PDB file of C-alpha atoms in Angstrom:
ATOM      1  CA  UNK A   1      13.520  15.686  -8.697  1.00  0.00           C
ATOM      2  CA  UNK A   2      12.706  14.026 -11.248  1.00  0.00           C
ATOM      3  CA  UNK A   3      11.591   9.982 -11.757  1.00  0.00           C
ATOM      4  CA  UNK A   4      13.328   8.366 -14.263  1.00  0.00           C
ATOM      5  CA  UNK A   5      11.259   5.562 -16.256  1.00  0.00           C
ATOM      6  CA  UNK A   6      11.078   1.893 -14.335  1.00  0.00           C
ATOM      7  CA  UNK A   7      14.210   0.106 -15.164  1.00  0.00           C
ATOM      8  CA  UNK A   8      12.926  -3.692 -16.164  1.00  0.00           C
ATOM      9  CA  UNK A   9      12.161  -4.790 -19.306  1.00  0.00           C
ATOM     10  CA  UNK A  10       8.312  -4.983 -20.789  1.00  0.00           C
ATOM     11  CA  UNK A  11       7.858  -8.569 -18.950  1.00  0.00           C
ATOM     12  CA  UNK A  12       8.576  -7.252 -15.561  1.00  0.00           C
ATOM     13  CA  UNK A  13       6.509  -4.216 -16.066  1.00  0.00           C
ATOM     14  CA  UNK A  14       3.711  -6.642 -16.979  1.00  0.00           C
ATOM     15  CA  UNK A  15       4.732  -8.501 -14.111  1.00  0.00           C
ATOM     16  CA  UNK A  16       4.410  -5.678 -11.493  1.00  0.00           C
ATOM     17  CA  UNK A  17       1.175  -4.433 -12.858  1.00  0.00           C
ATOM     18  CA  UNK A  18      -0.338  -7.732 -12.253  1.00  0.00           C
ATOM     19  CA  UNK A  19       0.564  -8.156  -9.095  1.00  0.00           C
ATOM     20  CA  UNK A  20      -0.536  -5.018  -7.922  1.00  0.00           C
ATOM     21  CA  UNK A  21      -3.597  -5.793  -9.554  1.00  0.00           C
ATOM     22  CA  UNK A  22      -3.963  -8.636  -7.808  1.00  0.00           C
ATOM     23  CA  UNK A  23      -2.536  -7.849  -4.064  1.00  0.00           C
ATOM     24  CA  UNK A  24      -5.588  -5.209  -4.671  1.00  0.00           C
ATOM     25  CA  UNK A  25      -8.090  -7.215  -5.752  1.00  0.00           C
ATOM     26  CA  UNK A  26      -9.568  -7.157  -2.704  1.00  0.00           C
ATOM     27  CA  UNK A  27     -10.539  -3.694  -2.112  1.00  0.00           C
ATOM     28  CA  UNK A  28     -12.809  -1.082  -4.405  1.00  0.00           C
ATOM     29  CA  UNK A  29     -10.118   0.232  -5.951  1.00  0.00           C
ATOM     30  CA  UNK A  30      -8.880   0.627  -9.703  1.00  0.00           C
ATOM     31  CA  UNK A  31      -5.118   0.438 -11.034  1.00  0.00           C
ATOM     32  CA  UNK A  32      -4.294   2.153 -13.893  1.00  0.00           C
ATOM     33  CA  UNK A  33      -0.826   2.720 -15.787  1.00  0.00           C
ATOM     34  CA  UNK A  34      -2.305   5.751 -17.171  1.00  0.00           C
ATOM     35  CA  UNK A  35      -3.002   9.330 -15.089  1.00  0.00           C
ATOM     36  CA  UNK A  36      -7.130   9.516 -14.858  1.00  0.00           C
ATOM     37  CA  UNK A  37      -8.199  12.632 -16.980  1.00  0.00           C
ATOM     38  CA  UNK A  38      -9.986  14.189 -14.027  1.00  0.00           C
ATOM     39  CA  UNK A  39     -11.398  13.190 -10.166  1.00  0.00           C
ATOM     40  CA  UNK A  40      -8.968  12.296  -7.091  1.00  0.00           C
ATOM     41  CA  UNK A  41      -6.558   9.446  -7.310  1.00  0.00           C
ATOM     42  CA  UNK A  42      -3.287   8.809  -5.962  1.00  0.00           C
ATOM     43  CA  UNK A  43      -0.531   7.426  -7.759  1.00  0.00           C
ATOM     44  CA  UNK A  44       2.149   5.419  -6.942  1.00  0.00           C
ATOM     45  CA  UNK A  45       5.858   6.640  -9.436  1.00  0.00           C
ATOM     46  CA  UNK A  46       7.795   3.691 -10.030  1.00  0.00           C
ATOM     47  CA  UNK A  47      11.489   4.346 -10.628  1.00  0.00           C
ATOM     48  CA  UNK A  48      14.445   5.565  -9.842  1.00  0.00           C
ATOM     49  CA  UNK A  49      16.356   6.137  -6.254  1.00  0.00           C
ATOM     50  CA  UNK A  50      16.049   8.414  -3.694  1.00  0.00           C
ATOM     51  CA  UNK A  51      18.821  10.600  -4.745  1.00  0.00           C
ATOM     52  CA  UNK A  52      16.892  11.006  -8.026  1.00  0.00           C
ATOM     53  CA  UNK A  53      14.479  13.345  -5.238  1.00  0.00           C
ATOM     54  CA  UNK A  54      16.938  14.786  -3.350  1.00  0.00           C
ATOM     55  CA  UNK A  55      16.446  12.607  -0.714  1.00  0.00           C
ATOM     56  CA  UNK A  56      19.573  11.430   1.655  1.00  0.00           C
ATOM     57  CA  UNK A  57      17.975   8.210   2.795  1.00  0.00           C
ATOM     58  CA  UNK A  58      20.127   5.271   3.562  1.00  0.00           C
ATOM     59  CA  UNK A  59      20.753   2.362   1.150  1.00  0.00           C
ATOM     60  CA  UNK A  60      18.283   0.118   1.017  1.00  0.00           C
ATOM     61  CA  UNK A  61      15.115   2.287   1.091  1.00  0.00           C
ATOM     62  CA  UNK A  62      12.663   1.243  -1.862  1.00  0.00           C
ATOM     63  CA  UNK A  63       9.569   3.115  -1.250  1.00  0.00           C
ATOM     64  CA  UNK A  64       8.102   6.423   0.323  1.00  0.00           C
ATOM     65  CA  UNK A  65       4.859   7.527   0.901  1.00  0.00           C
ATOM     66  CA  UNK A  66       2.504  10.267   3.060  1.00  0.00           C
ATOM     67  CA  UNK A  67       0.390   8.736   5.953  1.00  0.00           C
ATOM     68  CA  UNK A  68      -2.735   9.448   5.064  1.00  0.00           C
ATOM     69  CA  UNK A  69      -5.109   8.761   8.168  1.00  0.00           C
ATOM     70  CA  UNK A  70      -8.085   8.318   7.121  1.00  0.00           C
ATOM     71  CA  UNK A  71      -7.326   8.482   3.513  1.00  0.00           C
ATOM     72  CA  UNK A  72      -8.177  12.185   3.748  1.00  0.00           C
ATOM     73  CA  UNK A  73      -5.883  13.394   1.239  1.00  0.00           C
ATOM     74  CA  UNK A  74      -7.420  13.867  -2.694  1.00  0.00           C
ATOM     75  CA  UNK A  75      -4.228  12.869  -4.266  1.00  0.00           C
ATOM     76  CA  UNK A  76      -1.397  11.346  -2.062  1.00  0.00           C
ATOM     77  CA  UNK A  77       1.633  10.540  -4.375  1.00  0.00           C
ATOM     78  CA  UNK A  78       3.814   7.450  -3.068  1.00  0.00           C
ATOM     79  CA  UNK A  79       7.311   6.712  -4.713  1.00  0.00           C
ATOM     80  CA  UNK A  80       8.437   3.164  -5.676  1.00  0.00           C
ATOM     81  CA  UNK A  81      12.864   3.362  -6.469  1.00  0.00           C
ATOM     82  CA  UNK A  82      13.110   0.323  -8.726  1.00  0.00           C
ATOM     83  CA  UNK A  83      16.290   1.124  -9.294  1.00  0.00           C
ATOM     84  CA  UNK A  84      17.103   0.604  -5.501  1.00  0.00           C
ATOM     85  CA  UNK A  85      15.511  -2.414  -5.406  1.00  0.00           C
ATOM     86  CA  UNK A  86      16.896  -3.913  -8.889  1.00  0.00           C
ATOM     87  CA  UNK A  87      20.236  -3.214  -7.595  1.00  0.00           C
ATOM     88  CA  UNK A  88      19.115  -6.151  -4.845  1.00  0.00           C
ATOM     89  CA  UNK A  89      17.746  -8.326  -6.544  1.00  0.00           C
ATOM     90  CA  UNK A  90      19.641  -7.776  -9.766  1.00  0.00           C
ATOM     91  CA  UNK A  91      17.067  -9.107 -13.111  1.00  0.00           C
ATOM     92  CA  UNK A  92      15.954 -11.749 -10.682  1.00  0.00           C
ATOM     93  CA  UNK A  93      12.184 -13.285 -10.706  1.00  0.00           C
ATOM     94  CA  UNK A  94      11.936 -11.555  -7.215  1.00  0.00           C
ATOM     95  CA  UNK A  95      12.570  -8.287  -8.920  1.00  0.00           C
ATOM     96  CA  UNK A  96       8.898  -7.779 -10.188  1.00  0.00           C
ATOM     97  CA  UNK A  97       7.619  -9.271  -6.952  1.00  0.00           C
ATOM     98  CA  UNK A  98       9.535  -7.076  -4.337  1.00  0.00           C
ATOM     99  CA  UNK A  99       8.937  -3.585  -6.870  1.00  0.00           C
ATOM    100  CA  UNK A 100       5.219  -4.857  -6.938  1.00  0.00           C
ATOM    101  CA  UNK A 101       4.899  -5.327  -3.226  1.00  0.00           C
ATOM    102  CA  UNK A 102       6.564  -2.324  -2.575  1.00  0.00           C
ATOM    103  CA  UNK A 103       3.993  -0.244  -4.556  1.00  0.00           C
ATOM    104  CA  UNK A 104       1.391  -1.862  -2.836  1.00  0.00           C
ATOM    105  CA  UNK A 105       2.754  -1.477   0.571  1.00  0.00           C
ATOM    106  CA  UNK A 106       3.299   2.611  -0.013  1.00  0.00           C
ATOM    107  CA  UNK A 107       0.618   3.339  -1.747  1.00  0.00           C
ATOM    108  CA  UNK A 108      -0.996   1.642   1.880  1.00  0.00           C
ATOM    109  CA  UNK A 109       0.789   3.889   3.840  1.00  0.00           C
ATOM    110  CA  UNK A 110      -1.708   6.715   0.861  1.00  0.00           C
ATOM    111  CA  UNK A 111      -4.705   4.640   2.606  1.00  0.00           C
ATOM    112  CA  UNK A 112      -3.676   5.107   5.877  1.00  0.00           C
ATOM    113  CA  UNK A 113      -1.925   2.080   6.730  1.00  0.00           C
ATOM    114  CA  UNK A 114       0.957   2.198   8.435  1.00  0.00           C
ATOM    115  CA  UNK A 115       4.024  -0.749   9.310  1.00  0.00           C
ATOM    116  CA  UNK A 116       2.903  -3.805  10.551  1.00  0.00           C
ATOM    117  CA  UNK A 117       5.380  -6.497  12.649  1.00  0.00           C
ATOM    118  CA  UNK A 118       4.322  -9.084  10.785  1.00  0.00           C
ATOM    119  CA  UNK A 119       6.732 -10.367   8.199  1.00  0.00           C
ATOM    120  CA  UNK A 120       4.278 -11.500   5.471  1.00  0.00           C
ATOM    121  CA  UNK A 121       2.008  -8.479   5.848  1.00  0.00           C
ATOM    122  CA  UNK A 122       2.662  -6.011   3.226  1.00  0.00           C
ATOM    123  CA  UNK A 123       2.440  -3.465   5.268  1.00  0.00           C
ATOM    124  CA  UNK A 124       5.627  -4.870   7.314  1.00  0.00           C
ATOM    125  CA  UNK A 125       9.522  -3.807   6.578  1.00  0.00           C
ATOM    126  CA  UNK A 126      10.430  -8.017   7.069  1.00  0.00           C
ATOM    127  CA  UNK A 127      10.538 -10.550   4.327  1.00  0.00           C
ATOM    128  CA  UNK A 128       8.458 -13.120   3.478  1.00  0.00           C
ATOM    129  CA  UNK A 129       9.193 -16.116   2.124  1.00  0.00           C
ATOM    130  CA  UNK A 130       5.734 -16.058  -0.169  1.00  0.00           C
ATOM    131  CA  UNK A 131       4.270 -13.071  -2.177  1.00  0.00           C
ATOM    132  CA  UNK A 132       2.814 -10.780   0.741  1.00  0.00           C
ATOM    133  CA  UNK A 133      -0.270  -9.948   1.620  1.00  0.00           C
ATOM    134  CA  UNK A 134      -2.846  -7.372   3.088  1.00  0.00           C
ATOM    135  CA  UNK A 135      -3.146  -9.799   6.170  1.00  0.00           C
ATOM    136  CA  UNK A 136      -6.958 -10.047   7.567  1.00  0.00           C
ATOM    137  CA  UNK A 137      -5.553 -10.639  11.188  1.00  0.00           C
ATOM    138  CA  UNK A 138      -5.075  -8.274  14.330  1.00  0.00           C
ATOM    139  CA  UNK A 139      -0.952  -7.731  14.142  1.00  0.00           C
ATOM    140  CA  UNK A 140       1.053  -5.898  16.662  1.00  0.00           C
ATOM    141  CA  UNK A 141       2.761  -2.371  14.965  1.00  0.00           C
ATOM    142  CA  UNK A 142       6.615  -1.725  14.360  1.00  0.00           C
ATOM    143  CA  UNK A 143       7.554   0.745  17.196  1.00  0.00           C
ATOM    144  CA  UNK A 144       8.116   3.455  14.187  1.00  0.00           C
ATOM    145  CA  UNK A 145       4.151   3.596  13.827  1.00  0.00           C
ATOM    146  CA  UNK A 146       2.870   2.612  16.941  1.00  0.00           C
ATOM    147  CA  UNK A 147       0.054   5.068  17.937  1.00  0.00           C
ATOM    148  CA  UNK A 148       0.068   6.401  14.209  1.00  0.00           C
ATOM    149  CA  UNK A 149      -3.816   7.198  13.291  1.00  0.00           C
ATOM    150  CA  UNK A 150      -4.455   6.806  16.511  1.00  0.00           C
ATOM    151  CA  UNK A 151      -3.892   2.725  16.557  1.00  0.00           C
ATOM    152  CA  UNK A 152      -2.029   0.748  18.612  1.00  0.00           C
ATOM    153  CA  UNK A 153      -2.874  -2.839  16.630  1.00  0.00           C
ATOM    154  CA  UNK A 154      -3.705  -3.308  12.778  1.00  0.00           C
ATOM    155  CA  UNK A 155      -5.489  -5.366  10.546  1.00  0.00           C
ATOM    156  CA  UNK A 156      -4.110  -4.331   7.712  1.00  0.00           C
ATOM    157  CA  UNK A 157      -7.364  -6.268   5.351  1.00  0.00           C
ATOM    158  CA  UNK A 158      -9.935  -4.129   7.363  1.00  0.00           C
ATOM    159  CA  UNK A 159      -8.314  -1.152   7.509  1.00  0.00           C
ATOM    160  CA  UNK A 160      -8.160  -1.316   3.731  1.00  0.00           C
ATOM    161  CA  UNK A 161     -12.043  -2.669   3.245  1.00  0.00           C
ATOM    162  CA  UNK A 162     -13.192   0.190   5.845  1.00  0.00           C
ATOM    163  CA  UNK A 163     -11.502   2.831   3.648  1.00  0.00           C
ATOM    164  CA  UNK A 164     -12.170   1.287   0.098  1.00  0.00           C
ATOM    165  CA  UNK A 165     -14.660  -0.652   0.703  1.00  0.00           C
ATOM    166  CA  UNK A 166     -15.092  -4.508  -0.386  1.00  0.00           C
ATOM    167  CA  UNK A 167     -14.210  -4.994  -4.438  1.00  0.00           C
ATOM    168  CA  UNK A 168     -17.739  -5.315  -6.162  1.00  0.00           C
ATOM    169  CA  UNK A 169     -18.259  -9.515  -5.928  1.00  0.00           C
ATOM    170  CA  UNK A 170     -16.619  -9.403  -1.877  1.00  0.00           C
ATOM    171  CA  UNK A 171     -17.872  -9.547   1.177  1.00  0.00           C
ATOM    172  CA  UNK A 172     -21.800  -8.203   0.982  1.00  0.00           C
ATOM    173  CA  UNK A 173     -21.812  -5.273   3.471  1.00  0.00           C
ATOM    174  CA  UNK A 174     -24.524  -5.269   6.310  1.00  0.00           C
ATOM    175  CA  UNK A 175     -27.839  -3.782   5.106  1.00  0.00           C
ATOM    176  CA  UNK A 176     -29.635  -4.466   8.418  1.00  0.00           C
ATOM    177  CA  UNK A 177     -30.779  -1.164  10.267  1.00  0.00           C
ATOM    178  CA  UNK A 178     -28.928  -0.538  13.486  1.00  0.00           C
ATOM    179  CA  UNK A 179     -31.129  -1.103  17.198  1.00  0.00           C
ATOM    180  CA  UNK A 180     -30.340   1.498  19.335  1.00  0.00           C
ATOM    181  CA  UNK A 181     -31.907   1.527  22.977  1.00  0.00           C
ATOM    182  CA  UNK A 182     -31.546   4.385  24.999  1.00  0.00           C
ATOM    183  CA  UNK A 183     -31.442   2.925  28.893  1.00  0.00           C
ATOM    184  CA  UNK A 184     -30.192   6.813  30.369  1.00  0.00           C
ATOM    185  CA  UNK A 185     -31.360   9.343  30.960  1.00  0.00           C
ATOM    186  CA  UNK A 186     -34.711   7.185  32.071  1.00  0.00           C
ATOM    187  CA  UNK A 187     -36.893  10.823  31.157  1.00  0.00           C
TER     188      UNK A 187
END
């Protein structure tokens, strides 16, 4: 299939870019709007509807991405169906926010994050009265994700720190040497 261009205007496009950068600001990842000339990268394509990719998903599906446990695939592709989101929110101020949240959610799957059971976590299906974030707390998982990547609970923020690392200027890494004591066998 072919993903059509983003359906929003230039202002909405800039809002989406700004919000996605804000949502990933704590992590060692670079958000760009052009395909890198070399190296491995993950990509989120934003535009169209599931039908543009010959996917027969029900209405209301706003994105899809591979679940890459441990982020082992070098070039994952996530899809954000902006036309489906626009059908729900029109050109309201929530349109750009929902596109950005969906882009962060679907790209989260490419970094190994399953679905969360807490509404304001970016990996949740539920709505939130404010901009969602990758929450730094232990959370239950949605039943469709239970056990994925070997998890029965999740912390979106800590999973991303473990996969991507903290952004420069973030929390200092643990640089102290480990201390190990062998207690068995005695000899």
